[in-house]
XYZ file of C-alpha atoms in Angstrom:
572
model
C 19.932 -44.484 -14.591
C 23.508 -45.407 -15.569
C 23.819 -49.109 -16.291
C 27.283 -50.439 -16.907
C 27.785 -53.538 -19.074
C 31.367 -53.939 -17.924
C 30.547 -57.249 -16.217
C 29.132 -58.605 -19.451
C 32.042 -57.358 -21.543
C 35.023 -58.562 -19.527
C 36.427 -60.323 -22.582
C 36.303 -57.113 -24.634
C 39.123 -54.653 -24.601
C 38.109 -51.065 -23.811
C 39.325 -48.811 -26.585
C 42.108 -46.558 -25.275
C 41.742 -42.803 -25.641
C 43.523 -41.575 -28.763
C 46.547 -39.432 -28.005
C 47.281 -36.055 -29.543
C 48.422 -36.094 -33.152
C 51.905 -34.907 -34.023
C 52.421 -32.410 -36.830
C 55.320 -32.445 -39.223
C 57.674 -30.678 -36.808
C 57.251 -33.500 -34.311
C 55.754 -31.387 -31.508
C 52.398 -32.567 -30.214
C 49.534 -30.148 -30.636
C 47.425 -29.023 -27.701
C 44.240 -31.009 -27.233
C 41.071 -29.277 -28.345
C 39.363 -29.842 -24.992
C 39.717 -26.942 -22.581
C 38.612 -28.201 -19.192
C 39.024 -26.821 -15.715
C 42.601 -25.686 -15.014
C 44.633 -28.540 -13.523
C 46.037 -28.265 -10.053
C 49.751 -27.756 -9.614
C 51.619 -31.039 -9.068
C 52.321 -31.806 -5.464
C 55.592 -33.460 -4.530
C 55.198 -35.806 -1.582
C 57.844 -35.383 1.075
C 59.393 -38.540 2.393
C 58.168 -39.097 5.937
C 60.121 -40.638 8.710
C 58.862 -43.738 10.501
C 57.732 -41.625 13.484
C 55.799 -39.247 11.210
C 54.110 -42.160 9.436
C 53.003 -43.612 12.786
C 51.699 -40.227 13.949
C 49.851 -39.672 10.635
C 48.266 -43.122 10.775
C 47.255 -42.616 14.406
C 45.678 -39.202 13.546
C 43.621 -40.760 10.756
C 42.410 -43.515 13.065
C 41.503 -41.065 15.829
C 39.793 -38.577 13.469
C 35.988 -38.241 13.834
C 33.946 -40.341 11.419
C 32.578 -37.198 9.786
C 36.087 -35.963 8.948
C 37.102 -39.327 7.484
C 33.892 -39.399 5.434
C 34.535 -35.856 4.191
C 38.037 -36.754 2.981
C 36.738 -39.875 1.283
C 33.991 -37.955 -0.494
C 36.387 -35.230 -1.623
C 38.680 -37.826 -3.193
C 35.713 -39.595 -4.784
C 34.430 -36.300 -6.181
C 37.816 -35.522 -7.716
C 38.087 -38.964 -9.285
C 34.524 -38.736 -10.620
C 35.300 -35.430 -12.296
C 38.475 -36.865 -13.807
C 36.545 -39.834 -15.208
C 33.915 -37.492 -16.651
C 36.676 -35.405 -18.249
C 37.990 -38.511 -19.985
C 34.543 -39.275 -21.393
C 34.179 -35.741 -22.806
C 37.741 -35.797 -24.145
C 36.997 -39.039 -25.993
C 33.768 -37.571 -27.394
C 35.617 -34.498 -28.649
C 38.240 -36.575 -30.446
C 35.890 -39.139 -31.945
C 32.558 -40.781 -31.262
C 33.324 -43.735 -28.966
C 31.941 -47.172 -29.546
C 29.253 -48.515 -27.196
C 31.908 -50.647 -25.515
C 34.127 -47.583 -24.936
C 31.200 -45.629 -23.492
C 30.490 -48.565 -21.162
C 34.112 -48.459 -20.073
C 33.888 -44.757 -19.253
C 30.649 -45.257 -17.345
C 32.187 -48.112 -15.393
C 35.073 -45.831 -14.342
C 32.611 -43.111 -13.322
C 30.543 -45.596 -11.298
C 33.599 -46.918 -9.482
C 34.868 -43.391 -8.767
C 31.513 -42.155 -7.447
C 30.750 -45.222 -5.320
C 31.741 -43.503 -1.997
C 29.325 -40.702 -2.905
C 26.405 -42.898 -3.913
C 26.576 -46.015 -1.728
C 26.128 -48.066 -4.927
C 22.624 -46.602 -5.382
C 21.739 -46.368 -9.071
C 19.713 -43.143 -8.739
C 22.422 -41.431 -6.700
C 25.023 -42.580 -9.221
C 23.026 -41.027 -12.065
C 22.672 -37.788 -10.105
C 26.412 -37.651 -9.353
C 27.243 -38.239 -13.020
C 24.815 -35.492 -14.088
C 26.376 -32.990 -11.667
C 29.893 -33.769 -12.845
C 28.775 -33.612 -16.468
C 27.166 -30.208 -15.947
C 30.256 -28.869 -14.254
C 32.577 -30.040 -16.994
C 30.279 -28.852 -19.792
C 30.064 -25.502 -18.065
C 33.839 -25.204 -18.317
C 33.884 -25.747 -22.083
C 34.055 -22.878 -24.583
C 31.276 -22.589 -27.198
C 33.350 -24.185 -29.961
C 33.818 -27.365 -27.926
C 30.102 -27.476 -27.146
C 29.384 -27.176 -30.875
C 31.822 -29.984 -31.601
C 30.205 -32.221 -28.988
C 26.790 -31.472 -30.456
C 28.055 -32.330 -33.932
C 29.541 -35.630 -32.720
C 26.271 -36.682 -31.159
C 24.213 -35.604 -34.184
C 26.389 -37.709 -36.494
C 26.080 -40.793 -34.314
C 24.074 -43.706 -35.755
C 20.639 -44.151 -34.244
C 21.687 -47.302 -32.444
C 24.411 -45.494 -30.567
C 22.184 -42.632 -29.384
C 21.667 -44.243 -26.019
C 20.621 -42.575 -22.754
C 24.065 -41.071 -22.172
C 24.194 -39.238 -25.501
C 20.597 -38.064 -25.184
C 21.326 -36.767 -21.688
C 24.417 -35.014 -23.019
C 22.327 -33.221 -25.646
C 19.811 -32.098 -23.027
C 22.547 -30.719 -20.801
C 24.164 -28.829 -23.688
C 20.836 -27.266 -24.667
C 20.097 -26.252 -21.074
C 23.581 -24.766 -20.697
C 23.253 -22.691 -23.863
C 19.891 -21.324 -22.732
C 21.257 -20.390 -19.318
C 24.183 -18.579 -20.886
C 21.968 -16.761 -23.379
C 19.674 -15.555 -20.592
C 22.636 -13.889 -18.893
C 24.001 -12.386 -22.121
C 20.669 -10.575 -22.645
C 21.334 -8.590 -19.480
C 24.641 -7.429 -20.981
C 22.772 -6.144 -24.052
C 20.408 -4.138 -21.850
C 23.304 -2.822 -19.760
C 25.069 -1.632 -22.924
C 21.922 0.218 -23.992
C 21.697 1.840 -20.548
C 25.311 2.997 -20.781
C 24.572 4.583 -24.164
C 21.570 6.354 -22.585
C 23.845 7.610 -19.769
C 21.758 5.791 -17.193
C 24.258 4.200 -14.761
C 21.537 3.187 -12.308
C 19.746 1.055 -14.907
C 23.061 -0.378 -16.088
C 24.006 -1.402 -12.557
C 20.550 -2.931 -12.110
C 20.925 -5.026 -15.282
C 24.382 -6.253 -14.240
C 23.016 -7.046 -10.778
C 20.267 -9.128 -12.356
C 22.919 -10.907 -14.441
C 24.864 -11.562 -11.237
C 21.746 -12.997 -9.566
C 21.131 -15.266 -12.537
C 24.782 -16.367 -12.435
C 24.581 -17.254 -8.738
C 21.434 -19.314 -9.318
C 23.138 -20.959 -12.276
C 26.133 -21.906 -10.149
C 23.849 -23.328 -7.482
C 21.903 -25.354 -10.051
C 25.158 -26.692 -11.484
C 26.380 -27.602 -8.002
C 29.442 -25.381 -8.196
C 28.775 -23.448 -4.993
C 29.827 -25.433 -1.976
C 29.774 -24.554 1.716
C 33.325 -23.189 1.579
C 32.721 -20.997 -1.486
C 31.302 -17.480 -1.488
C 28.408 -17.225 -3.988
C 28.848 -13.433 -4.229
C 32.462 -13.667 -5.371
C 31.758 -16.686 -7.567
C 28.892 -14.846 -9.247
C 31.193 -11.964 -10.179
C 33.890 -14.425 -11.248
C 31.388 -16.070 -13.589
C 30.195 -12.779 -15.110
C 33.689 -11.996 -16.340
C 34.090 -15.006 -18.710
C 30.456 -14.625 -19.763
C 31.225 -11.014 -20.626
C 34.137 -12.294 -22.724
C 31.687 -14.552 -24.582
C 29.376 -11.552 -25.034
C 32.225 -9.489 -26.488
C 32.957 -12.165 -29.092
C 29.552 -11.667 -30.710
C 29.195 -7.962 -29.927
C 28.887 -5.565 -32.895
C 29.450 -2.482 -30.692
C 32.437 -0.297 -31.580
C 35.364 0.512 -29.295
C 33.889 3.802 -28.082
C 30.653 2.120 -27.020
C 32.525 -0.607 -25.168
C 34.723 2.004 -23.487
C 31.649 3.840 -22.219
C 30.158 0.523 -21.121
C 33.129 -0.398 -18.933
C 33.547 3.169 -17.660
C 29.921 3.271 -16.497
C 30.392 0.029 -14.569
C 30.574 0.504 -10.757
C 34.108 0.476 -9.405
C 33.316 -2.388 -7.029
C 32.332 -4.620 -9.960
C 35.401 -3.527 -11.934
C 37.612 -4.566 -9.009
C 35.809 -7.907 -8.625
C 36.253 -8.729 -12.319
C 39.929 -7.797 -12.334
C 40.538 -10.000 -9.291
C 38.572 -12.931 -10.733
C 40.705 -15.768 -12.009
C 39.867 -18.309 -14.750
C 37.297 -20.188 -12.674
C 34.656 -22.588 -13.990
C 35.055 -21.578 -17.630
C 37.849 -21.999 -20.137
C 37.108 -18.673 -21.801
C 39.945 -16.210 -22.190
C 39.118 -13.167 -20.087
C 42.112 -11.089 -21.208
C 39.931 -9.050 -23.569
C 37.739 -8.060 -20.629
C 40.809 -7.232 -18.524
C 42.234 -5.074 -21.295
C 39.028 -3.085 -21.748
C 38.574 -2.764 -17.993
C 42.080 -1.416 -17.475
C 41.605 1.130 -20.252
C 38.292 2.260 -18.786
C 39.737 2.491 -15.275
C 42.717 4.507 -16.495
C 40.414 6.898 -18.383
C 38.157 7.305 -15.349
C 41.152 7.946 -13.139
C 42.483 10.597 -15.528
C 39.075 12.311 -15.516
C 38.927 12.272 -11.705
C 42.469 13.613 -11.415
C 41.692 16.465 -13.824
C 38.517 17.318 -11.894
C 40.415 17.363 -8.587
C 43.156 19.555 -10.084
C 40.552 22.075 -11.280
C 38.783 21.979 -7.910
C 42.034 22.682 -6.049
C 42.745 25.629 -8.316
C 39.233 27.070 -7.889
C 39.257 26.668 -4.099
C 42.688 28.342 -3.883
C 41.932 31.276 -6.200
C 38.256 31.830 -5.260
C 37.628 30.321 -1.808
C 33.908 29.944 -1.109
C 31.451 27.406 0.254
C 30.714 26.274 -3.301
C 34.346 25.769 -4.332
C 35.153 24.044 -1.020
C 32.257 21.618 -1.511
C 33.413 20.872 -5.057
C 36.924 20.229 -3.749
C 35.583 17.789 -1.164
C 33.427 15.977 -3.737
C 36.336 15.643 -6.185
C 38.681 14.421 -3.449
C 36.140 11.886 -2.151
C 35.506 10.572 -5.674
C 39.220 10.017 -6.355
C 39.768 8.387 -2.965
C 36.847 6.018 -3.475
C 38.151 5.102 -6.935
C 41.669 4.422 -5.674
C 40.586 2.509 -2.567
C 38.080 0.332 -4.399
C 40.461 -0.586 -7.201
C 43.587 -0.697 -5.009
C 45.335 2.063 -6.984
C 46.685 4.371 -4.242
C 49.202 6.266 -6.366
C 46.875 8.918 -7.799
C 45.285 9.824 -4.461
C 48.626 9.807 -2.644
C 50.005 12.378 -5.082
C 47.276 14.877 -4.145
C 47.254 14.555 -0.355
C 49.613 17.464 0.342
C 48.004 19.742 -2.232
C 44.487 19.048 -0.957
C 45.575 19.615 2.656
C 47.228 22.974 1.853
C 44.283 24.162 -0.254
C 41.839 23.110 2.468
C 43.774 25.005 5.167
C 43.947 28.225 3.139
C 40.274 28.055 2.082
C 39.025 27.284 5.620
C 41.027 30.213 7.045
C 39.567 32.558 4.439
C 36.010 31.329 5.132
C 36.586 31.404 8.935
C 35.718 27.752 9.338
C 34.586 26.090 11.525
C 33.584 29.239 13.487
C 31.207 30.413 10.751
C 27.653 30.641 12.217
C 25.323 28.007 10.826
C 22.343 30.348 10.639
C 24.281 32.346 8.033
C 24.217 29.366 5.672
C 21.425 28.766 3.187
C 19.396 25.572 3.081
C 21.325 24.494 -0.013
C 24.721 25.031 1.699
C 24.135 23.420 5.082
C 24.273 19.683 4.308
C 26.971 19.874 1.573
C 29.202 21.910 3.898
C 28.809 19.401 6.738
C 29.876 16.609 4.370
C 32.766 18.687 3.012
C 34.113 19.412 6.504
C 34.056 15.700 7.277
C 35.725 14.718 3.990
C 38.480 17.329 4.279
C 39.076 16.619 8.004
C 38.250 20.183 9.075
C 37.432 20.265 12.811
C 33.727 20.917 13.423
C 30.752 19.862 15.560
C 28.682 17.326 13.570
C 25.833 17.401 16.085
C 25.435 21.143 15.616
C 24.768 20.538 11.915
C 22.302 17.746 12.756
C 20.374 19.996 15.147
C 20.313 22.895 12.676
C 19.064 20.671 9.846
C 16.317 19.162 12.047
C 15.160 22.608 13.211
C 14.993 23.924 9.664
C 13.066 20.885 8.433
C 10.517 21.309 11.221
C 10.205 25.038 10.507
C 9.698 24.455 6.765
C 6.933 21.934 7.499
C 4.866 24.383 9.544
C 2.925 26.059 6.658
C 2.047 22.670 5.229
C 0.967 21.371 8.656
C -1.245 24.435 9.314
C -3.125 23.965 6.016
C -3.480 20.261 6.752
C -4.980 21.036 10.182
C -7.630 23.252 8.580
C -8.408 20.565 5.978
C -8.761 17.958 8.722
C -11.226 20.116 10.673
C -13.367 20.648 7.560
C -13.338 16.912 6.845
C -14.469 16.314 10.418
C -17.340 18.744 9.802
C -18.248 16.874 6.618
C -17.554 19.944 4.420
C -15.729 18.269 1.572
C -15.921 21.362 -0.645
C -13.937 23.618 1.734
C -11.588 20.770 2.703
C -10.492 20.375 -0.926
C -9.514 24.040 -0.997
C -7.240 23.575 2.009
C -5.842 20.377 0.511
C -4.897 22.395 -2.569
C -2.893 24.664 -0.223
C -1.293 21.580 1.309
C -0.260 20.413 -2.164
C 1.361 23.766 -3.016
C 3.215 23.912 0.303
C 4.274 20.275 -0.016
C 5.675 20.738 -3.520
C 7.700 23.713 -2.236
C 8.798 21.709 0.795
C 10.161 18.727 -1.160
C 13.198 20.457 -2.783
C 14.061 22.181 0.507
C 13.831 18.886 2.353
C 16.007 17.238 -0.312
C 18.654 19.952 0.054
C 18.688 19.680 3.858
C 18.723 15.855 3.813
C 21.249 15.624 0.990
C 19.280 13.080 -1.038
C 16.543 12.955 -3.650
C 13.097 11.853 -2.549
C 11.553 9.074 -4.584
C 7.927 7.956 -4.269
C 8.641 6.169 -0.994
C 10.497 9.206 0.352
C 7.640 11.571 -0.506
C 5.153 9.181 1.129
C 7.308 9.000 4.269
C 7.452 12.802 4.431
C 3.664 13.022 4.031
C 3.114 10.510 6.854
C 5.413 12.537 9.102
C 3.234 15.585 8.475
C 0.118 13.543 9.201
C 1.513 12.353 12.534
C 2.413 15.894 13.594
C -1.128 17.052 12.839
C -2.753 14.026 14.513
C -0.850 14.690 17.753
C -2.485 18.127 18.065
C -6.007 17.041 16.996
C -8.845 15.898 19.238
C -9.848 12.214 19.022
C -13.398 12.996 17.895
C -11.976 15.168 15.082
C -9.892 12.247 13.820
C -12.873 9.858 13.971
C -15.204 12.233 12.121
C -12.589 12.980 9.457
C -12.032 9.248 8.920
C -15.772 8.698 8.510
C -15.915 11.384 5.814
C -12.912 9.988 3.951
C -14.277 6.427 4.217
C -17.625 7.395 2.669
C -18.307 5.837 -0.737
C -18.887 9.194 -2.460
C -15.562 10.523 -1.106
C -13.852 7.371 -2.357
C -15.361 7.928 -5.810
C -14.221 11.573 -5.811
C -10.749 10.489 -4.724
C -10.589 8.042 -7.628
C -11.794 10.699 -10.099
C -9.041 13.073 -9.000
C -6.369 10.375 -9.127
C -7.471 9.353 -12.644
C -6.837 12.900 -13.881
C -3.096 12.271 -13.613
C -3.388 9.831 -16.506
C -4.427 12.691 -18.813
C -1.181 14.634 -19.144
C -0.900 15.393 -22.847
C -2.947 18.609 -23.176
C -2.741 22.208 -21.984
C -4.229 21.355 -18.591
C -1.550 18.761 -17.757
C -0.100 20.795 -14.856
C -3.504 21.328 -13.215
C -4.479 17.712 -13.732
C -1.233 16.523 -12.146
C -1.996 18.700 -9.110
C -5.542 17.296 -8.856
C -4.102 13.777 -9.085
C -1.711 14.534 -6.206
C -4.610 15.857 -4.116
C -6.501 12.631 -4.771
C -3.454 10.717 -3.588
C -3.370 12.917 -0.464
C -6.948 11.939 0.341
C -6.076 8.252 -0.033
C -2.925 8.509 2.122
C -4.726 10.577 4.742
C -7.460 7.957 5.062
C -4.857 5.197 5.494
C -2.941 7.201 8.115
C -6.144 7.916 10.053
C -7.097 4.235 9.946
C -3.724 3.298 11.434
C -3.953 6.030 14.075
C -7.474 4.960 15.093
C -6.707 1.229 14.623
C -9.526 0.904 12.114
C -7.677 -0.573 9.173
C -10.214 -3.397 9.069
C -13.027 -0.881 8.504
C -11.452 0.761 5.465
C -13.683 0.632 2.395
C -12.394 0.313 -1.166
C -13.828 0.496 -4.645
C -14.191 -2.434 -6.959
C -12.424 -2.422 -10.301
C -15.690 -1.613 -12.078
C -16.445 1.261 -9.684
C -12.945 2.724 -10.147
C -13.290 2.708 -13.921
C -16.742 4.369 -13.860
C -16.111 6.627 -10.830
C -17.185 9.906 -12.505
C -20.506 8.432 -13.577
C -21.255 7.115 -10.078
C -20.933 10.472 -8.290
C -24.178 11.774 -6.870
C -25.406 15.266 -7.749
C -23.876 16.985 -4.708
C -20.448 15.351 -4.967
C -20.280 15.892 -8.722
C -20.985 19.604 -8.209
C -18.104 19.782 -5.702
C -15.760 18.035 -8.155
C -16.891 20.245 -11.043
C -16.256 23.483 -9.093
C -12.945 22.298 -7.637
C -11.488 21.303 -11.021
C -12.915 24.312 -12.923
C -15.081 22.070 -15.075
C -12.416 19.486 -15.937
C -14.505 16.728 -14.359
C -17.254 15.682 -16.765
C -19.784 12.908 -16.603
C -19.209 10.195 -19.220
C -21.389 10.260 -22.311
C -24.377 7.955 -22.046
């Protein structure tokens, strides 16, 4: 709670703030405090009598909420100004208790419309303004404030100074947490891992947004996304000041940064922090220019290759190079480079498409690896074509490539329904081989890599196709077999084999682990199809760890034959 003694000290004179010292040449030096940038001075226009009456009438007729909003905005501005004066006095010299009381009295009077004279609300308003102003200070001013407080006599270390120390410590920790993400992003750029680098910078952005919200800098009219990027830029400048990395490392760091983040940082002004961001701007502009030169050279080579050796491959490379340069120029608002290549790309595209007889080339003459890239290239280069024809051809090929895998899965499902786990595992091994061959073909036709979720989605699609052609009693019997405790133990044994991948049998063990995963996914898909998810059994942690030792004689023999003796009972 802020308690002012101004009423008790009316007879005392509040010490005025010391002005800037003048050096020998007579010119005043700049104050050491770097606070938020001041607003440009506004010159009030002289109003006529009619305008004054209209303005007064508008204020009287304004809704109470609007009048309250204006009052609170003015009170907030005055509170921040009073807090600035307190910090400025602390930076110049440690104020006396009477001077501190004077500053607190000014802050209380300024924040009264915000707090309704409530002591707790007044303390909260002061803390928010203090955080905001401390946040704007560079590290050297924070160090100076800390030194002033540390040198203060014990009697003068009242609640205000102790609160100031706590806020400085919290601010430093928050900043340091964000700077750690920059260190990890730099390491990712050295490892040529742009995805990890973007993830680290995104986490830094998330931390910055939460920091702004905690420091009450994000209001209803401010965009937290833009403010988060605007905050990362000065924090990156702070990171550069203590960064031992050489120029080449920093160049690779800024080049690996996504173009959208580069544009956001270049557009960010000096908000919330008095840290010079020109070093970041300089490195960003160098990195952007280098990236643009690389993209221009790649597009020039692609145009030459497509003109001299027109083919599907060279046309796709031309489209990729042109799309990359356009994205770079559009994101960073640098249209000159792309504009200089428009005529050359158009002429090269026309000559290459005529040579390749596009778009009349039959789609069935294209390979699986050419179909999707060509459809994207035709769209990028504005070559007339039928997009739906490509979509239909891709869907038909995907369905055709899934047929061998679906046939083996049907046989495995029938054997599971019969309770013949031994034969079912043989068919599941066929499913695994077909599936591993299907994945790269599916990736080429879809134009994207399949991660774990993508592979699982593809497996569930196969399951649904097989379930639609299976009898209900077959599905129920297969689920009962998969839900049996011995089958669950065998599934766990097979899945555990994937953890042993450092010997000569690593390839076989990885395949057995995938088959175990197939059994688990198939059971889950059957439970959903039959609406029996509540009946699904699972192993305890102890059972999963000792799965091989819990197999009965029959199931262990099946596992031993299927894995060619790789499954062994644990030593007693």
